């Protein structure tokens, strides 16, 4: 009889623990991307990403795709009360054309806003009368779709 209760208790415990693991989710209600062209034709890109966390979260990442472009000066901040709080980030090369920027934080059932800042070189092709810019501003592959994506492109 005790074995039967122990087995039922164990099954309940396993199902409840798997429910709590699966109960977390996130959404991205807003992304704002500001791109500024520097005098040397490099670009300063600032991506402000707002997350709504349901459950406990501790890390995030952003994949940056490139071909002949060069990524430099990658920094991650948490935006809290309109202040930029630096966060240690860990860029890792995932493939020959993908750089993954990882960062850690603590979130539990709350909204957090992060800023990813980086310099992009060799992304502008400048001619006498026109310039070309081909860069995937917000690539596919996120588990959550962005509800609102805005941006600016600032020329010198």
mmCIF file of N, CA and C in Angstrom, residues 70-128:
data_model
loop_
_atom_site.group_PDB
_atom_site.id
_atom_site.type_symbol
_atom_site.label_atom_id
_atom_site.label_comp_id
_atom_site.label_asym_id
_atom_site.label_seq_id
_atom_site.Cartn_x
_atom_site.Cartn_y
_atom_site.Cartn_z
ATOM 1 N N UNK A 70 32.225 44.021 -40.958
ATOM 2 C CA UNK A 70 33.043 43.806 -39.760
ATOM 3 C C UNK A 70 32.269 44.366 -38.566
ATOM 4 N N UNK A 71 32.123 43.561 -37.535
ATOM 5 C CA UNK A 71 31.440 43.974 -36.308
ATOM 6 C C UNK A 71 32.481 44.317 -35.246
ATOM 7 N N UNK A 72 32.318 45.488 -34.621
ATOM 8 C CA UNK A 72 33.269 45.929 -33.587
ATOM 9 C C UNK A 72 32.517 46.594 -32.436
ATOM 10 N N UNK A 73 33.221 46.766 -31.322
ATOM 11 C CA UNK A 73 32.727 47.533 -30.169
ATOM 12 C C UNK A 73 31.329 47.098 -29.723
ATOM 13 N N UNK A 74 31.135 45.802 -29.567
ATOM 14 C CA UNK A 74 29.826 45.280 -29.168
ATOM 15 C C UNK A 74 29.664 45.465 -27.659
ATOM 16 N N UNK A 75 28.555 46.100 -27.280
ATOM 17 C CA UNK A 75 28.268 46.351 -25.868
ATOM 18 C C UNK A 75 26.789 46.066 -25.617
ATOM 19 N N UNK A 76 26.503 45.587 -24.402
ATOM 20 C CA UNK A 76 25.121 45.328 -24.001
ATOM 21 C C UNK A 76 24.856 46.074 -22.702
ATOM 22 N N UNK A 77 23.671 46.693 -22.624
ATOM 23 C CA UNK A 77 23.258 47.435 -21.439
ATOM 24 C C UNK A 77 21.836 47.035 -21.074
ATOM 25 N N UNK A 78 21.529 47.123 -19.794
ATOM 26 C CA UNK A 78 20.132 47.094 -19.383
ATOM 27 C C UNK A 78 19.699 48.547 -19.238
ATOM 28 N N UNK A 79 18.526 48.865 -19.736
ATOM 29 C CA UNK A 79 17.988 50.218 -19.604
ATOM 30 C C UNK A 79 17.021 50.196 -18.428
ATOM 31 N N UNK A 80 17.389 50.908 -17.375
ATOM 32 C CA UNK A 80 16.565 50.945 -16.171
ATOM 33 C C UNK A 80 16.441 52.389 -15.726
ATOM 34 N N UNK A 81 15.217 52.888 -15.620
ATOM 35 C CA UNK A 81 14.959 54.285 -15.248
ATOM 36 C C UNK A 81 15.728 55.245 -16.163
ATOM 37 N N UNK A 82 15.704 54.964 -17.460
ATOM 38 C CA UNK A 82 16.395 55.774 -18.478
ATOM 39 C C UNK A 82 17.905 55.847 -18.260
ATOM 40 N N UNK A 83 18.458 54.912 -17.542
ATOM 41 C CA UNK A 83 19.911 54.832 -17.320
ATOM 42 C C UNK A 83 20.440 53.571 -18.005
ATOM 43 N N UNK A 84 21.642 53.674 -18.579
ATOM 44 C CA UNK A 84 22.285 52.515 -19.197
ATOM 45 C C UNK A 84 23.176 51.829 -18.172
ATOM 46 N N UNK A 85 22.866 50.588 -17.861
ATOM 47 C CA UNK A 85 23.655 49.804 -16.915
ATOM 48 C C UNK A 85 24.409 48.748 -17.720
ATOM 49 N N UNK A 86 25.757 48.832 -17.750
ATOM 50 C CA UNK A 86 26.527 47.871 -18.557
ATOM 51 C C UNK A 86 26.332 46.425 -18.076
ATOM 52 N N UNK A 87 26.257 45.534 -19.027
ATOM 53 C CA UNK A 87 26.156 44.096 -18.760
ATOM 54 C C UNK A 87 27.299 43.422 -19.497
ATOM 55 N N UNK A 88 27.947 42.465 -18.848
ATOM 56 C CA UNK A 88 28.985 41.695 -19.533
ATOM 57 C C UNK A 88 28.346 40.897 -20.655
ATOM 58 N N UNK A 89 28.922 41.003 -21.823
ATOM 59 C CA UNK A 89 28.422 40.237 -22.965
ATOM 60 C C UNK A 89 29.529 39.338 -23.476
ATOM 61 N N UNK A 90 29.106 38.269 -24.120
ATOM 62 C CA UNK A 90 30.044 37.260 -24.586
ATOM 63 C C UNK A 90 29.782 36.944 -26.052
ATOM 64 N N UNK A 91 30.468 37.658 -26.962
ATOM 65 C CA UNK A 91 30.289 37.348 -28.379
ATOM 66 C C UNK A 91 31.008 36.046 -28.745
ATOM 67 N N UNK A 92 30.306 35.176 -29.448
ATOM 68 C CA UNK A 92 30.872 33.907 -29.912
ATOM 69 C C UNK A 92 30.555 33.737 -31.386
ATOM 70 N N UNK A 93 31.517 33.269 -32.141
ATOM 71 C CA UNK A 93 31.274 32.972 -33.552
ATOM 72 C C UNK A 93 30.538 31.640 -33.623
ATOM 73 N N UNK A 94 29.343 31.664 -34.201
ATOM 74 C CA UNK A 94 28.513 30.469 -34.303
ATOM 75 C C UNK A 94 28.772 29.750 -35.628
ATOM 76 N N UNK A 95 28.964 30.532 -36.686
ATOM 77 C CA UNK A 95 29.277 29.972 -38.001
ATOM 78 C C UNK A 95 30.119 30.989 -38.750
ATOM 79 N N UNK A 96 30.412 30.694 -40.007
ATOM 80 C CA UNK A 96 31.282 31.585 -40.778
ATOM 81 C C UNK A 96 30.672 32.959 -41.016
ATOM 82 N N UNK A 97 29.357 33.098 -40.803
ATOM 83 C CA UNK A 97 28.728 34.409 -41.014
ATOM 84 C C UNK A 97 27.775 34.806 -39.876
ATOM 85 N N UNK A 98 27.943 34.215 -38.684
ATOM 86 C CA UNK A 98 27.056 34.517 -37.566
ATOM 87 C C UNK A 98 27.860 34.722 -36.287
ATOM 88 N N UNK A 99 27.604 35.857 -35.663
ATOM 89 C CA UNK A 99 28.194 36.157 -34.363
ATOM 90 C C UNK A 99 27.052 36.207 -33.353
ATOM 91 N N UNK A 100 27.145 35.422 -32.292
ATOM 92 C CA UNK A 100 26.110 35.396 -31.253
ATOM 93 C C UNK A 100 26.600 36.195 -30.053
ATOM 94 N N UNK A 101 25.815 37.199 -29.665
ATOM 95 C CA UNK A 101 26.116 38.020 -28.495
ATOM 96 C C UNK A 101 25.239 37.520 -27.348
ATOM 97 N N UNK A 102 25.865 36.934 -26.323
ATOM 98 C CA UNK A 102 25.170 36.413 -25.145
ATOM 99 C C UNK A 102 25.316 37.388 -23.990
ATOM 100 N N UNK A 103 24.288 37.484 -23.148
ATOM 101 C CA UNK A 103 24.405 38.251 -21.917
ATOM 102 C C UNK A 103 23.512 37.614 -20.855
ATOM 103 N N UNK A 104 23.857 37.888 -19.583
ATOM 104 C CA UNK A 104 23.135 37.305 -18.457
ATOM 105 C C UNK A 104 22.490 38.392 -17.614
ATOM 106 N N UNK A 105 21.392 38.054 -16.975
ATOM 107 C CA UNK A 105 20.610 38.966 -16.142
ATOM 108 C C UNK A 105 19.697 38.102 -15.284
ATOM 109 N N UNK A 106 18.886 38.716 -14.465
ATOM 110 C CA UNK A 106 17.873 38.010 -13.683
ATOM 111 C C UNK A 106 16.526 38.670 -13.937
ATOM 112 N N UNK A 107 15.545 37.870 -14.314
ATOM 113 C CA UNK A 107 14.195 38.384 -14.544
ATOM 114 C C UNK A 107 13.191 37.354 -14.042
ATOM 115 N N UNK A 108 12.142 37.843 -13.401
ATOM 116 C CA UNK A 108 11.062 36.990 -12.925
ATOM 117 C C UNK A 108 9.744 37.746 -13.101
ATOM 118 N N UNK A 109 8.949 37.304 -14.056
ATOM 119 C CA UNK A 109 7.620 37.886 -14.302
ATOM 120 C C UNK A 109 7.682 39.412 -14.384
ATOM 121 N N UNK A 110 8.507 39.915 -15.270
ATOM 122 C CA UNK A 110 8.683 41.366 -15.381
ATOM 123 C C UNK A 110 9.065 41.755 -16.801
ATOM 124 N N UNK A 111 9.073 43.053 -17.031
ATOM 125 C CA UNK A 111 9.522 43.591 -18.307
ATOM 126 C C UNK A 111 10.934 44.143 -18.137
ATOM 127 N N UNK A 112 11.799 43.832 -19.098
ATOM 128 C CA UNK A 112 13.161 44.372 -19.090
ATOM 129 C C UNK A 112 13.471 44.903 -20.478
ATOM 130 N N UNK A 113 14.318 45.925 -20.478
ATOM 131 C CA UNK A 113 14.722 46.553 -21.733
ATOM 132 C C UNK A 113 16.240 46.520 -21.810
ATOM 133 N N UNK A 114 16.748 46.069 -22.956
ATOM 134 C CA UNK A 114 18.190 45.965 -23.177
ATOM 135 C C UNK A 114 18.582 46.781 -24.400
ATOM 136 N N UNK A 115 19.815 47.258 -24.391
ATOM 137 C CA UNK A 115 20.380 47.972 -25.530
ATOM 138 C C UNK A 115 21.614 47.209 -25.987
ATOM 139 N N UNK A 116 21.638 46.855 -27.266
ATOM 140 C CA UNK A 116 22.815 46.249 -27.878
ATOM 141 C C UNK A 116 23.385 47.291 -28.821
ATOM 142 N N UNK A 117 24.639 47.642 -28.607
ATOM 143 C CA UNK A 117 25.293 48.676 -29.400
ATOM 144 C C UNK A 117 26.514 48.072 -30.083
ATOM 145 N N UNK A 118 26.694 48.388 -31.356
ATOM 146 C CA UNK A 118 27.872 47.884 -32.068
ATOM 147 C C UNK A 118 28.163 48.763 -33.274
ATOM 148 N N UNK A 119 29.417 48.657 -33.722
ATOM 149 C CA UNK A 119 29.850 49.369 -34.922
ATOM 150 C C UNK A 119 29.922 48.357 -36.059
ATOM 151 N N UNK A 120 29.426 48.774 -37.217
ATOM 152 C CA UNK A 120 29.424 47.925 -38.401
ATOM 153 C C UNK A 120 30.221 48.618 -39.491
ATOM 154 N N UNK A 121 31.249 47.929 -39.966
ATOM 155 C CA UNK A 121 32.088 48.473 -41.041
ATOM 156 C C UNK A 121 31.857 47.671 -42.323
ATOM 157 N N UNK A 122 32.149 48.311 -43.450
ATOM 158 C CA UNK A 122 32.022 47.696 -44.780
ATOM 159 C C UNK A 122 30.576 47.335 -45.124
ATOM 160 N N UNK A 123 29.623 48.046 -44.572
ATOM 161 C CA UNK A 123 28.217 47.764 -44.867
ATOM 162 C C UNK A 123 27.640 48.735 -45.892
ATOM 163 N N UNK A 124 28.276 49.876 -46.049
ATOM 164 C CA UNK A 124 27.823 50.866 -47.027
ATOM 165 C C UNK A 124 28.693 50.786 -48.278
ATOM 166 N N UNK A 125 28.036 50.788 -49.404
ATOM 167 C CA UNK A 125 28.751 50.888 -50.676
ATOM 168 C C UNK A 125 28.447 52.283 -51.211
ATOM 169 N N UNK A 126 29.484 53.118 -51.284
ATOM 170 C CA UNK A 126 29.282 54.517 -51.651
ATOM 171 C C UNK A 126 29.799 54.755 -53.067
ATOM 172 N N UNK A 127 28.933 55.366 -53.879
ATOM 173 C CA UNK A 127 29.273 55.738 -55.243
ATOM 174 C C UNK A 127 29.205 57.261 -55.354
ATOM 175 N N UNK A 128 29.477 57.807 -56.528
ATOM 176 C CA UNK A 128 29.451 59.261 -56.710
ATOM 177 C C UNK A 128 28.079 59.874 -56.428
#
